[in-house]
N, CA and C atoms as an extended XYZ file, in Angstrom:
597
Properties=species:S:1:pos:R:3:atomname:S:1:resname:S:1:resid:I:1 pbc="F F F"
N        19.411       -6.231       15.395 N   UNK     1
C        18.876       -7.845       14.409 CA  UNK     1
C        18.385       -6.740       13.224 C   UNK     1
N        18.469       -8.386       12.011 N   UNK     2
C        17.506       -8.055       11.118 CA  UNK     2
C        16.938       -8.885        9.545 C   UNK     2
N        16.229      -10.060       11.540 N   UNK     3
C        15.635      -10.097       10.449 CA  UNK     3
C        14.557      -10.146        9.920 C   UNK     3
N        14.291      -10.593        8.579 N   UNK     4
C        12.959      -10.149        7.667 CA  UNK     4
C        13.200       -9.289        6.773 C   UNK     4
N        14.658       -8.315        6.620 N   UNK     5
C        14.416       -7.731        6.033 CA  UNK     5
C        15.927       -7.714        4.797 C   UNK     5
N        15.829       -7.877        3.102 N   UNK     6
C        16.624       -8.376        2.746 CA  UNK     6
C        16.832       -7.443        1.799 C   UNK     6
N        17.479       -7.086        0.988 N   UNK     7
C        17.588       -6.365       -0.535 CA  UNK     7
C        17.147       -7.440       -1.763 C   UNK     7
N        17.122       -7.007       -2.688 N   UNK     8
C        16.340       -7.197       -3.792 CA  UNK     8
C        17.059       -7.380       -4.880 C   UNK     8
N        17.926       -7.585       -5.727 N   UNK     9
C        18.244       -7.494       -7.062 CA  UNK     9
C        18.594       -8.121       -8.034 C   UNK     9
N        17.633       -7.389       -9.326 N   UNK    10
C        17.425       -8.252      -10.170 CA  UNK    10
C        19.331       -8.599      -11.254 C   UNK    10
N        19.426      -10.086      -11.151 N   UNK    11
C        21.210      -10.440      -11.099 CA  UNK    11
C        21.017      -10.019      -13.067 C   UNK    11
N        22.422       -9.487      -13.529 N   UNK    12
C        22.754       -9.083      -14.455 CA  UNK    12
C        23.059       -9.865      -16.123 C   UNK    12
N        23.030      -10.968      -15.006 N   UNK    13
C        23.965      -12.896      -15.021 CA  UNK    13
C        22.459      -13.087      -16.259 C   UNK    13
N        21.227      -12.829      -15.545 N   UNK    14
C        20.150      -13.740      -16.098 CA  UNK    14
C        18.973      -12.932      -15.930 C   UNK    14
N        19.409      -11.964      -14.941 N   UNK    15
C        18.081      -11.171      -14.714 CA  UNK    15
C        16.512      -11.243      -13.841 C   UNK    15
N        17.294      -13.089      -13.218 N   UNK    16
C        16.463      -13.149      -12.534 CA  UNK    16
C        16.612      -12.221      -10.722 C   UNK    16
N        15.314      -12.199       -9.915 N   UNK    17
C        15.228      -11.509       -9.032 CA  UNK    17
C        15.608      -12.611       -7.786 C   UNK    17
N        16.196      -11.666       -7.009 N   UNK    18
C        17.942      -12.085       -6.027 CA  UNK    18
C        17.309      -11.327       -4.825 C   UNK    18
N        16.709      -12.114       -3.733 N   UNK    19
C        16.476      -11.952       -2.177 CA  UNK    19
C        17.282      -12.067       -1.943 C   UNK    19
N        18.579      -11.795       -1.028 N   UNK    20
C        19.891      -11.092       -0.793 CA  UNK    20
C        19.813      -10.785        1.249 C   UNK    20
N        20.927      -11.750        2.218 N   UNK    21
C        21.198      -11.028        3.208 CA  UNK    21
C        21.906       -9.398        3.351 C   UNK    21
N        21.483       -8.932        4.030 N   UNK    22
C        21.808       -7.559        3.488 CA  UNK    22
C        23.631       -7.299        4.161 C   UNK    22
N        24.460       -7.814        4.611 N   UNK    23
C        25.926       -8.352        5.153 CA  UNK    23
C        26.093       -8.855        3.968 C   UNK    23
N        25.565       -9.178        2.653 N   UNK    24
C        26.338       -9.968        1.065 CA  UNK    24
C        26.045       -8.805        0.352 C   UNK    24
N        25.622       -7.748        0.512 N   UNK    25
C        25.099       -7.415       -0.392 CA  UNK    25
C        26.562       -6.161       -0.932 C   UNK    25
N        27.542       -5.448       -0.121 N   UNK    26
C        28.728       -5.174       -0.696 CA  UNK    26
C        29.402       -5.716       -1.815 C   UNK    26
N        29.324       -6.687       -1.770 N   UNK    27
C        30.179       -7.384       -2.591 CA  UNK    27
C        29.679       -7.536       -4.146 C   UNK    27
N        28.626       -7.548       -3.958 N   UNK    28
C        27.907       -7.661       -5.655 CA  UNK    28
C        27.564       -5.961       -6.531 C   UNK    28
N        27.261       -5.409       -4.856 N   UNK    29
C        27.807       -4.009       -5.495 CA  UNK    29
C        28.801       -3.860       -6.098 C   UNK    29
N        30.271       -4.358       -5.662 N   UNK    30
C        30.928       -3.545       -6.215 CA  UNK    30
C        30.983       -3.497       -7.182 C   UNK    30
N        30.409       -5.623       -7.708 N   UNK    31
C        30.469       -5.612       -8.932 CA  UNK    31
C        29.536       -5.022      -10.429 C   UNK    31
N        29.023       -4.382       -9.815 N   UNK    32
C        28.019       -3.532      -10.278 CA  UNK    32
C        26.226       -4.129      -10.418 C   UNK    32
N        26.171       -4.507       -9.539 N   UNK    33
C        24.811       -5.232       -9.316 CA  UNK    33
C        24.110       -4.172       -8.604 C   UNK    33
N        22.388       -3.410       -9.401 N   UNK    34
C        22.499       -2.116       -8.756 CA  UNK    34
C        20.944       -2.998       -7.886 C   UNK    34
N        21.183       -2.149       -6.593 N   UNK    35
C        19.362       -2.748       -5.855 CA  UNK    35
C        17.952       -2.591       -5.644 C   UNK    35
N        17.531       -3.123       -5.751 N   UNK    36
C        16.191       -2.476       -6.707 CA  UNK    36
C        15.357       -1.730       -5.464 C   UNK    36
N        15.533       -2.759       -4.209 N   UNK    37
C        15.169       -1.734       -3.312 CA  UNK    37
C        15.317       -3.278       -2.036 C   UNK    37
N        14.431       -2.612       -0.823 N   UNK    38
C        14.448       -2.964        0.996 CA  UNK    38
C        13.474       -4.196        0.951 C   UNK    38
N        13.721       -5.539        0.732 N   UNK    39
C        12.137       -6.779        0.505 CA  UNK    39
C        12.222       -6.085        2.772 C   UNK    39
N        10.710       -6.501        2.539 N   UNK    40
C        10.411       -6.701        4.421 CA  UNK    40
C         9.618       -8.276        3.981 C   UNK    40
N         9.866       -9.043        5.115 N   UNK    41
C         8.469       -9.915        4.911 CA  UNK    41
C         7.751      -10.137        6.423 C   UNK    41
N         6.360       -9.455        6.359 N   UNK    42
C         6.078       -9.609        7.885 CA  UNK    42
C         5.060      -10.010        7.981 C   UNK    42
N         5.031      -10.822        8.243 N   UNK    43
C         3.360      -12.017        8.226 CA  UNK    43
C         3.639      -12.300        6.943 C   UNK    43
N         2.490      -12.902        6.835 N   UNK    44
C         2.371      -13.900        4.840 CA  UNK    44
C         2.560      -11.980        4.419 C   UNK    44
N         2.984      -10.815        4.082 N   UNK    45
C         2.556       -9.958        3.296 CA  UNK    45
C         4.301       -9.799        3.530 C   UNK    45
N         4.575       -9.239        1.719 N   UNK    46
C         5.696       -9.038        1.908 CA  UNK    46
C         5.721       -7.625        0.403 C   UNK    46
N         6.910       -7.255        1.565 N   UNK    47
C         7.111       -5.211        0.115 CA  UNK    47
C         8.670       -4.941       -0.167 C   UNK    47
N         8.081       -4.208       -1.689 N   UNK    48
C         9.555       -3.878       -1.292 CA  UNK    48
C        10.061       -2.503       -1.369 C   UNK    48
N        10.555       -1.505       -0.978 N   UNK    49
C        10.374       -0.152       -0.301 CA  UNK    49
C        11.749        0.441       -0.700 C   UNK    49
N        12.377        0.899       -1.414 N   UNK    50
C        12.187        2.012       -2.892 CA  UNK    50
C        12.752        2.326       -2.377 C   UNK    50
N        14.300        3.190       -2.615 N   UNK    51
C        15.272        3.641       -1.910 CA  UNK    51
C        15.878        4.865       -2.028 C   UNK    51
N        14.390        5.758       -2.563 N   UNK    52
C        14.264        7.371       -2.252 CA  UNK    52
C        13.127        7.634       -1.814 C   UNK    52
N        13.510        8.922       -1.582 N   UNK    53
C        11.677        9.818       -1.756 CA  UNK    53
C        11.174       10.709       -1.735 C   UNK    53
N        10.272       11.718       -1.940 N   UNK    54
C        10.369       12.235       -2.495 CA  UNK    54
C         9.558       13.527       -1.973 C   UNK    54
N         9.480       14.369       -1.438 N   UNK    55
C         8.438       15.665       -0.406 CA  UNK    55
C         7.722       16.341       -2.615 C   UNK    55
N         5.836       15.498       -1.929 N   UNK    56
C         5.217       16.689       -2.956 CA  UNK    56
C         3.349       16.687       -2.136 C   UNK    56
N         2.535       16.848       -2.468 N   UNK    57
C         1.343       16.969       -3.267 CA  UNK    57
C         0.814       16.098       -2.982 C   UNK    57
N        -0.382       15.636       -2.780 N   UNK    58
C        -0.772       14.390       -2.883 CA  UNK    58
C        -1.497       14.382       -3.902 C   UNK    58
N        -2.621       15.076       -4.235 N   UNK    59
C        -2.946       15.948       -5.406 CA  UNK    59
C        -3.280       17.204       -5.672 C   UNK    59
N        -3.960       17.776       -6.994 N   UNK    60
C        -3.853       18.991       -7.380 CA  UNK    60
C        -5.140       20.037       -6.903 C   UNK    60
N        -5.486       18.897       -6.562 N   UNK    61
C        -7.234       20.303       -5.522 CA  UNK    61
C        -7.806       18.871       -4.756 C   UNK    61
N        -9.089       19.037       -4.140 N   UNK    62
C        -9.948       17.973       -3.748 CA  UNK    62
C       -10.521       16.670       -4.642 C   UNK    62
N       -10.212       15.281       -4.484 N   UNK    63
C       -11.033       14.736       -4.975 CA  UNK    63
C       -11.058       13.319       -4.649 C   UNK    63
N       -12.341       12.770       -5.354 N   UNK    64
C       -12.714       11.475       -4.997 CA  UNK    64
C       -11.612       10.857       -5.825 C   UNK    64
N       -11.058       10.103       -5.401 N   UNK    65
C        -9.735        9.591       -6.207 CA  UNK    65
C        -9.871        8.140       -6.381 C   UNK    65
N       -10.680        7.144       -6.070 N   UNK    66
C       -10.935        6.374       -5.750 CA  UNK    66
C       -10.099        4.478       -4.580 C   UNK    66
N        -9.836        5.385       -4.045 N   UNK    67
C        -8.481        4.326       -3.082 CA  UNK    67
C        -9.734        4.438       -2.432 C   UNK    67
N        -9.024        3.636       -1.756 N   UNK    68
C       -10.356        3.203        0.099 CA  UNK    68
C       -10.525        4.050        0.242 C   UNK    68
N       -12.047        4.147        0.837 N   UNK    69
C       -12.247        5.639        1.458 CA  UNK    69
C       -12.963        5.756        3.206 C   UNK    69
N       -11.805        5.674        3.986 N   UNK    70
C       -12.769        5.469        5.369 CA  UNK    70
C       -12.115        6.599        6.058 C   UNK    70
N       -13.344        7.030        7.367 N   UNK    71
C       -13.332        8.063        8.208 CA  UNK    71
C       -12.438        6.999        9.370 C   UNK    71
N       -12.968        6.301        9.957 N   UNK    72
C       -12.313        5.064       11.066 CA  UNK    72
C       -10.568        5.138       10.971 C   UNK    72
N       -10.261        5.462       11.673 N   UNK    73
C        -8.412        5.413       12.010 CA  UNK    73
C        -8.054        4.235       11.590 C   UNK    73
N        -8.992        2.839       13.177 N   UNK    74
C        -9.362        1.818       13.039 CA  UNK    74
C        -9.035        1.089       11.556 C   UNK    74
N       -10.125        1.303       10.872 N   UNK    75
C       -10.338        0.435       10.137 CA  UNK    75
C        -8.777        1.405        8.855 C   UNK    75
N        -8.579        2.428        8.499 N   UNK    76
C        -7.480        2.462        7.257 CA  UNK    76
C        -6.965        2.111        7.754 C   UNK    76
N        -6.048        1.152        8.800 N   UNK    77
C        -5.170        0.891        9.454 CA  UNK    77
C        -5.239       -0.973        8.419 C   UNK    77
N        -5.940       -1.241        8.651 N   UNK    78
C        -6.145       -2.575        8.019 CA  UNK    78
C        -6.383       -2.429        6.282 C   UNK    78
N        -5.864       -1.377        5.856 N   UNK    79
C        -6.192       -0.864        4.206 CA  UNK    79
C        -5.101       -1.863        4.498 C   UNK    79
N        -4.885       -2.380        3.213 N   UNK    80
C        -3.170       -2.827        2.764 CA  UNK    80
C        -3.721       -3.647        1.055 C   UNK    80
N        -4.249       -1.878        0.465 N   UNK    81
C        -4.612       -2.208       -1.079 CA  UNK    81
C        -3.493       -0.930       -1.763 C   UNK    81
N        -2.845       -0.642       -1.239 N   UNK    82
C        -2.288        0.318       -1.870 CA  UNK    82
C        -1.625        0.034       -3.164 C   UNK    82
N        -1.642       -0.841       -3.611 N   UNK    83
C        -1.757       -0.751       -5.260 CA  UNK    83
C        -3.186       -0.172       -5.852 C   UNK    83
N        -3.992       -1.381       -5.771 N   UNK    84
C        -5.127       -1.250       -6.414 CA  UNK    84
C        -5.543       -0.062       -5.342 C   UNK    84
N        -5.162        1.076       -4.864 N   UNK    85
C        -5.883        2.469       -4.722 CA  UNK    85
C        -5.064        3.560       -5.876 C   UNK    85
N        -4.031        2.440       -6.059 N   UNK    86
C        -3.181        3.780       -6.571 CA  UNK    86
C        -3.531        3.708       -8.052 C   UNK    86
N        -4.160        2.887       -8.640 N   UNK    87
C        -4.551        2.444       -9.788 CA  UNK    87
C        -5.288        3.141      -10.715 C   UNK    87
N        -6.227        3.049       -9.536 N   UNK    88
C        -7.545        4.230       -9.172 CA  UNK    88
C        -7.208        4.984       -9.083 C   UNK    88
N        -6.168        5.529       -8.850 N   UNK    89
C        -5.948        6.970       -7.903 CA  UNK    89
C        -5.686        7.287       -9.899 C   UNK    89
N        -4.526        7.300      -10.046 N   UNK    90
C        -3.925        7.399      -11.379 CA  UNK    90
C        -5.012        7.588      -13.344 C   UNK    90
N        -6.415        7.840      -12.893 N   UNK    91
C        -7.055        7.651      -13.647 CA  UNK    91
C        -6.840        8.937      -13.684 C   UNK    91
N        -7.110       10.164      -12.131 N   UNK    92
C        -7.940       10.588      -12.078 CA  UNK    92
C        -6.426       12.091      -12.529 C   UNK    92
N        -6.841       13.337      -13.388 N   UNK    93
C        -5.956       14.669      -13.504 CA  UNK    93
C        -4.979       15.164      -12.106 C   UNK    93
N        -6.755       15.032      -11.675 N   UNK    94
C        -5.478       15.739      -10.204 CA  UNK    94
C        -3.979       14.977       -9.348 C   UNK    94
N        -4.368       13.642       -9.670 N   UNK    95
C        -2.978       13.146       -9.076 CA  UNK    95
C        -2.284       12.467      -10.236 C   UNK    95
N        -2.714       12.149      -11.632 N   UNK    96
C        -1.786       11.438      -12.156 CA  UNK    96
C        -0.089       12.128      -12.324 C   UNK    96
N         0.170       12.841      -12.499 N   UNK    97
C         1.507       13.769      -13.356 CA  UNK    97
C         2.235       13.285      -12.159 C   UNK    97
N         3.926       13.548      -12.335 N   UNK    98
C         4.551       12.886      -11.145 CA  UNK    98
C         5.174       13.411       -9.923 C   UNK    98
N         4.399       14.989       -9.981 N   UNK    99
C         3.739       16.167       -9.031 CA  UNK    99
C         3.400       15.914       -8.076 C   UNK    99
N         2.929       14.512       -8.033 N   UNK   100
C         1.678       14.010       -7.203 CA  UNK   100
C         1.608       12.831       -6.703 C   UNK   100
N         1.209       12.463       -4.953 N   UNK   101
C         2.120       11.576       -4.857 CA  UNK   101
C         1.899        9.891       -5.242 C   UNK   101
N         0.334        9.899       -6.283 N   UNK   102
C         0.234        8.963       -6.794 CA  UNK   102
C         1.417        8.526       -8.009 C   UNK   102
N         0.708        9.497       -8.882 N   UNK   103
C         1.657        9.303      -10.352 CA  UNK   103
C         3.077       10.040       -9.791 C   UNK   103
N         3.966        9.613       -9.249 N   UNK   104
C         4.907        9.611       -8.846 CA  UNK   104
C         5.638        8.284       -8.892 C   UNK   104
N         4.856        7.185       -7.860 N   UNK   105
C         5.074        6.127       -7.520 CA  UNK   105
C         4.673        5.352       -8.844 C   UNK   105
N         3.608        5.659       -9.671 N   UNK   106
C         3.507        5.066      -10.246 CA  UNK   106
C         4.030        5.098      -11.775 C   UNK   106
N         4.721        6.193      -11.795 N   UNK   107
C         5.436        6.567      -12.555 CA  UNK   107
C         7.211        6.216      -12.398 C   UNK   107
N         7.490        5.356      -11.018 N   UNK   108
C         9.043        5.355      -11.174 CA  UNK   108
C         9.605        4.602      -11.210 C   UNK   108
N        10.956        3.839      -11.031 N   UNK   109
C        11.466        2.882      -11.890 CA  UNK   109
C        12.799        2.470      -11.732 C   UNK   109
N        12.981        1.492      -10.669 N   UNK   110
C        14.564        1.142      -10.769 CA  UNK   110
C        15.537        0.122      -11.087 C   UNK   110
N        15.899       -0.257      -12.500 N   UNK   111
C        16.462       -1.235      -13.263 CA  UNK   111
C        17.915       -1.797      -12.714 C   UNK   111
N        17.658       -2.822      -12.953 N   UNK   112
C        19.702       -3.196      -13.136 CA  UNK   112
C        20.057       -2.306      -14.431 C   UNK   112
N        21.089       -2.868      -14.996 N   UNK   113
C        22.335       -1.957      -15.831 CA  UNK   113
C        22.062       -3.084      -17.129 C   UNK   113
N        20.855       -3.777      -18.023 N   UNK   114
C        20.110       -4.210      -18.887 CA  UNK   114
C        19.393       -3.866      -18.909 C   UNK   114
N        18.452       -2.616      -17.467 N   UNK   115
C        17.227       -1.942      -17.387 CA  UNK   115
C        15.850       -3.103      -17.500 C   UNK   115
N        16.203       -4.041      -16.683 N   UNK   116
C        15.761       -5.227      -16.517 CA  UNK   116
C        15.433       -5.143      -14.273 C   UNK   116
N        13.924       -5.027      -14.530 N   UNK   117
C        13.967       -4.780      -12.853 CA  UNK   117
C        11.918       -4.320      -12.220 C   UNK   117
N        12.270       -3.337      -11.357 N   UNK   118
C        10.988       -2.707      -11.254 CA  UNK   118
C        10.269       -1.659      -11.285 C   UNK   118
N         9.880       -2.118      -13.336 N   UNK   119
C         9.649       -0.527      -13.980 CA  UNK   119
C         8.637       -0.010      -13.652 C   UNK   119
N         8.439        1.203      -14.344 N   UNK   120
C         7.718        2.583      -13.691 CA  UNK   120
C         5.754        1.515      -14.484 C   UNK   120
N         4.811        1.463      -13.206 N   UNK   121
C         3.521        0.515      -13.733 CA  UNK   121
C         3.762       -0.690      -12.140 C   UNK   121
N         5.369       -0.934      -11.516 N   UNK   122
C         5.111       -1.722      -10.791 CA  UNK   122
C         4.882       -1.312       -9.051 C   UNK   122
N         5.312        0.309       -8.950 N   UNK   123
C         5.298        0.289       -8.054 CA  UNK   123
C         4.121        0.907       -7.756 C   UNK   123
N         3.940        1.198       -6.352 N   UNK   124
C         3.003        2.211       -5.734 CA  UNK   124
C         3.068        3.082       -4.782 C   UNK   124
N         1.754        4.074       -4.401 N   UNK   125
C         2.111        5.198       -2.530 CA  UNK   125
C         1.641        4.389       -1.815 C   UNK   125
N         1.807        3.367       -0.752 N   UNK   126
C         1.569        2.540       -0.128 CA  UNK   126
C         0.687        3.056        1.098 C   UNK   126
N        -0.714        2.288        1.284 N   UNK   127
C        -1.190        2.070        2.025 CA  UNK   127
C        -1.197        2.577        3.029 C   UNK   127
N        -2.235        3.348        3.556 N   UNK   128
C        -1.616        2.785        5.561 CA  UNK   128
C        -1.079        1.628        5.798 C   UNK   128
N        -2.130        1.288        5.933 N   UNK   129
C        -1.413       -0.330        6.459 CA  UNK   129
C        -0.171       -0.650        5.954 C   UNK   129
N         0.136       -0.385        4.723 N   UNK   130
C         1.328       -0.599        3.993 CA  UNK   130
C         2.781       -0.034        5.064 C   UNK   130
N         2.150        1.164        5.696 N   UNK   131
C         2.911        2.785        5.921 CA  UNK   131
C         3.988        2.057        7.138 C   UNK   131
N         2.751        1.464        8.415 N   UNK   132
C         2.613        1.061        9.137 CA  UNK   132
C         3.351        0.242        9.471 C   UNK   132
N         3.452       -0.931        8.453 N   UNK   133
C         4.122       -2.166        8.019 CA  UNK   133
C         6.001       -1.742        7.719 C   UNK   133
N         5.768       -0.162        7.628 N   UNK   134
C         7.788        0.158        7.101 CA  UNK   134
C         7.775        0.708        8.060 C   UNK   134
N         6.958        1.385        8.799 N   UNK   135
C         7.684        1.723       10.090 CA  UNK   135
C         7.960        1.568       10.839 C   UNK   135
N         6.700        0.078       11.575 N   UNK   136
C         6.949       -0.734       12.492 CA  UNK   136
C         8.627       -1.328       12.290 C   UNK   136
N         8.979       -2.020       10.872 N   UNK   137
C        10.687       -2.196       10.415 CA  UNK   137
C        11.122       -0.837        9.945 C   UNK   137
N        11.500        0.510       10.082 N   UNK   138
C        12.368        0.932       10.003 CA  UNK   138
C        13.713        1.231       10.186 C   UNK   138
N        13.247        1.035       11.177 N   UNK   139
C        15.106        0.728       12.136 CA  UNK   139
C        15.741       -0.138       11.063 C   UNK   139
N        15.711       -0.987       10.975 N   UNK   140
C        16.005       -2.599        9.809 CA  UNK   140
C        16.196       -2.261        8.325 C   UNK   140
N        14.460       -0.974        8.049 N   UNK   141
C        14.859       -0.828        6.913 CA  UNK   141
C        15.844        0.313        5.851 C   UNK   141
N        16.544        0.316        7.465 N   UNK   142
C        17.675        2.380        7.513 CA  UNK   142
C        18.650        2.057        7.234 C   UNK   142
N        18.514        0.615        7.983 N   UNK   143
C        20.322       -0.176        8.154 CA  UNK   143
C        20.361       -0.446        7.051 C   UNK   143
N        19.123       -1.171        6.184 N   UNK   144
C        19.565       -2.162        4.647 CA  UNK   144
C        20.240       -1.437        3.442 C   UNK   144
N        19.058       -0.621        4.114 N   UNK   145
C        19.535        1.606        2.543 CA  UNK   145
C        21.079        2.008        2.971 C   UNK   145
N        20.891        1.984        4.037 N   UNK   146
C        22.632        2.115        4.454 CA  UNK   146
C        23.402        2.007        3.423 C   UNK   146
N        23.256        0.555        3.060 N   UNK   147
C        24.228        0.159        2.309 CA  UNK   147
C        24.472       -0.096        0.589 C   UNK   147
N        22.638        0.591        0.889 N   UNK   148
C        23.263        0.816       -0.903 CA  UNK   148
C        23.044        2.667       -1.523 C   UNK   148
N        24.664        2.104       -2.280 N   UNK   149
C        24.833        3.790       -2.763 CA  UNK   149
C        23.783        4.429       -3.239 C   UNK   149
N        24.203        6.111       -3.497 N   UNK   150
C        23.274        6.639       -3.122 CA  UNK   150
C        20.653        6.641       -2.155 C   UNK   150
N        20.748        5.795       -1.613 N   UNK   151
C        19.942        5.656       -1.172 CA  UNK   151
C        19.317        6.357       -0.483 C   UNK   151
N        18.166        6.233        0.426 N   UNK   152
C        18.434        7.156        1.166 CA  UNK   152
C        16.872        7.314        2.541 C   UNK   152
N        17.521        6.774        3.524 N   UNK   153
C        16.765        6.325        4.408 CA  UNK   153
C        15.469        7.122        4.218 C   UNK   153
N        14.517        6.006        5.759 N   UNK   154
C        12.980        6.653        5.818 CA  UNK   154
C        13.712        8.083        7.087 C   UNK   154
N        12.668        8.872        6.631 N   UNK   155
C        13.023       10.205        7.324 CA  UNK   155
C        11.820        9.941        8.373 C   UNK   155
N        12.377       11.132        9.629 N   UNK   156
C        11.083       10.646       10.935 CA  UNK   156
C        10.572       12.018       10.197 C   UNK   156
N         9.871       11.536        9.116 N   UNK   157
C         8.807       12.724        9.271 CA  UNK   157
C         7.414       12.458        9.033 C   UNK   157
N         6.529       13.429        8.531 N   UNK   158
C         4.679       13.049        7.808 CA  UNK   158
C         5.443       12.463        6.597 C   UNK   158
N         4.492       10.819        6.162 N   UNK   159
C         4.395       10.513        4.323 CA  UNK   159
C         2.902       10.384        4.357 C   UNK   159
N         2.684       10.568        2.881 N   UNK   160
C         1.521       10.592        2.437 CA  UNK   160
C         1.190        8.706        2.553 C   UNK   160
N        -0.075        8.166        2.249 N   UNK   161
C        -0.594        7.141        2.485 CA  UNK   161
C        -1.555        6.876        1.079 C   UNK   161
N        -1.884        6.405        0.798 N   UNK   162
C        -2.856        6.331       -0.861 CA  UNK   162
C        -4.229        6.069        0.266 C   UNK   162
N        -4.362        5.808        1.631 N   UNK   163
C        -5.453        5.292        1.810 CA  UNK   163
C        -6.637        6.660        1.567 C   UNK   163
N        -7.709        7.156        1.725 N   UNK   164
C        -8.171        8.130        1.303 CA  UNK   164
C        -9.164        7.989        2.469 C   UNK   164
N        -9.381        9.830        3.556 N   UNK   165
C       -10.133        9.937        3.821 CA  UNK   165
C       -12.102       10.071        3.920 C   UNK   165
N       -11.865       11.384        3.134 N   UNK   166
C       -12.692       11.933        1.804 CA  UNK   166
C       -11.848       12.341        1.426 C   UNK   166
N       -12.917       13.407        0.492 N   UNK   167
C       -13.040       14.496       -0.291 CA  UNK   167
C       -11.646       15.130       -0.331 C   UNK   167
N       -11.390       16.339        0.581 N   UNK   168
C       -10.143       16.592        1.142 CA  UNK   168
C        -8.959       16.177        1.752 C   UNK   168
N        -9.597       14.868        2.622 N   UNK   169
C        -7.977       14.678        3.523 CA  UNK   169
C        -7.579       13.045        2.856 C   UNK   169
N        -6.198       12.827        2.652 N   UNK   170
C        -5.715       11.548        2.811 CA  UNK   170
C        -5.192       10.874        4.230 C   UNK   170
N        -5.148        9.417        4.204 N   UNK   171
C        -3.994        9.801        5.672 CA  UNK   171
C        -3.084        9.193        5.883 C   UNK   171
N        -1.977       10.051        7.005 N   UNK   172
C        -0.584        9.942        6.831 CA  UNK   172
C        -0.131        9.388        7.847 C   UNK   172
N         0.941        9.334        7.780 N   UNK   173
C         1.834        9.246        9.390 CA  UNK   173
C         3.058        9.195        9.232 C   UNK   173
N         3.745        9.354       10.672 N   UNK   174
C         4.530       10.508       11.056 CA  UNK   174
C         6.094        9.391       11.454 C   UNK   174
N         7.042        9.020       11.175 N   UNK   175
C         7.634        8.387       11.626 CA  UNK   175
C         8.675        8.253       12.544 C   UNK   175
N         8.526        9.528       13.334 N   UNK   176
C         9.645       10.409       13.868 CA  UNK   176
C         8.635        8.932       15.008 C   UNK   176
N         7.008        9.134       15.080 N   UNK   177
C         7.056        8.572       16.652 CA  UNK   177
C         5.063        7.994       16.544 C   UNK   177
N         5.218        8.106       14.849 N   UNK   178
C         4.147        7.438       14.591 CA  UNK   178
C         2.785        7.753       14.610 C   UNK   178
N         2.984        8.206       14.854 N   UNK   179
C         1.030        9.448       15.084 CA  UNK   179
C         0.426        9.192       14.029 C   UNK   179
N        -0.383        8.472       13.718 N   UNK   180
C        -0.925        8.413       12.575 CA  UNK   180
C        -1.539       10.079       12.403 C   UNK   180
N        -2.210       10.484       11.524 N   UNK   181
C        -3.634       11.876       10.847 CA  UNK   181
C        -3.936       11.046        9.410 C   UNK   181
N        -4.593       12.469        9.425 N   UNK   182
C        -4.686       13.518        7.857 CA  UNK   182
C        -4.622       14.217        7.964 C   UNK   182
N        -4.135       14.161        6.344 N   UNK   183
C        -3.691       15.634        6.033 CA  UNK   183
C        -4.555       16.686        4.461 C   UNK   183
N        -4.691       17.209        3.861 N   UNK   184
C        -5.687       18.100        3.436 CA  UNK   184
C        -4.397       17.737        1.612 C   UNK   184
N        -5.480       17.141        0.917 N   UNK   185
C        -4.681       15.699       -0.237 CA  UNK   185
C        -3.384       17.448       -0.462 C   UNK   185
N        -4.507       18.846       -1.017 N   UNK   186
C        -3.750       19.421       -2.014 CA  UNK   186
C        -3.381       20.773       -1.468 C   UNK   186
N        -2.733       21.409       -0.814 N   UNK   187
C        -2.466       22.101        0.097 CA  UNK   187
C        -1.094       21.765        0.425 C   UNK   187
N        -0.820       20.997        1.392 N   UNK   188
C         0.494       19.836        1.962 CA  UNK   188
C         1.143       19.009        1.255 C   UNK   188
N         2.991       19.475        1.409 N   UNK   189
C         3.930       18.441        0.802 CA  UNK   189
C         5.095       17.735        1.874 C   UNK   189
N         3.983       15.851        1.569 N   UNK   190
C         4.565       15.289        2.156 CA  UNK   190
C         5.575       13.854        1.838 C   UNK   190
N         6.546       13.587        1.803 N   UNK   191
C         7.560       12.526        2.042 CA  UNK   191
C         6.715       11.364        1.127 C   UNK   191
N         6.668       10.666       -0.028 N   UNK   192
C         6.564       10.018       -0.486 CA  UNK   192
C         7.191        9.110       -0.913 C   UNK   192
N         6.667        7.240       -0.535 N   UNK   193
C         8.117        6.505       -0.674 CA  UNK   193
C         7.564        5.087       -1.128 C   UNK   193
N         7.226        5.533       -3.162 N   UNK   194
C         7.695        3.897       -3.370 CA  UNK   194
C         7.351        2.529       -2.907 C   UNK   194
N         6.626        1.696       -3.016 N   UNK   195
C         6.453        0.554       -2.595 CA  UNK   195
C         5.803       -0.104       -3.890 C   UNK   195
N         6.628       -1.543       -3.702 N   UNK   196
C         6.171       -3.385       -4.748 CA  UNK   196
C         6.139       -4.076       -4.327 C   UNK   196
N         6.177       -5.600       -5.177 N   UNK   197
C         6.342       -7.017       -5.078 CA  UNK   197
C         7.556       -7.379       -5.938 C   UNK   197
N         8.521       -8.375       -5.599 N   UNK   198
C         9.296       -9.030       -6.461 CA  UNK   198
C         7.759       -9.453       -7.209 C   UNK   198
N         9.043       -9.360       -8.430 N   UNK   199
C         8.024       -9.342      -10.429 CA  UNK   199
C         8.958       -9.885      -11.115 C   UNK   199
C-alpha cells in the first residue's frame, strides 16, 4: 500500500507544483518531467523528502547552533521544527558549509527543466520528529523513490537530525531498526537527507 505517499513535480508547461500518484509517474518522467521529491502526508503534517542523501559530519566542531536543544529523548521526538533549526544553524560558520549537515541541506536544490522547483533555501535538515515521520513511512517512500530516475533509496543506517542535545551532541536515528541516539557533531559522519514543503 502506498497510502499518503506521492511524487511531487513542477510541471514544465506552467511550473505549477503537482502531487501525483506513484503509478502515474513513469509516463510523465518519460516526457521529461523531473521529480522534486516524494511527498508524505502524515496526519496534519506534510513533508517532501529529497531524492538523495550524503554522508557528512554535523558540524566542524562543537557548537550551540541555535536549533531546538533538548536532553530528553521524549521531548526531542516532538521536535518538528527542522526548518527553523536549520535556519538558525547555518548562521554559524561551524555548520554553514555544504560539507556539514545543515549547510548541505540549506544549499540543496531540485528543479525542473525550466529551473523552477525547490531551490536552495527551501530545504532543511529534518528534526528528530521529522526523521521519525520518514522512518515510519520508509518502505512506501523507498517504493516511490524506485520509480524516480537517479534517486537513492533511504538506507538502513544512521541519519542526522537538526535537533541538538547539547554543544557536543545532536540527535540521530538509525533506519535499520528505529533506535534513537545522539552522536558527536564533529567527529562522526552520518547520512543526511534534505526535506522541504511544497512551495
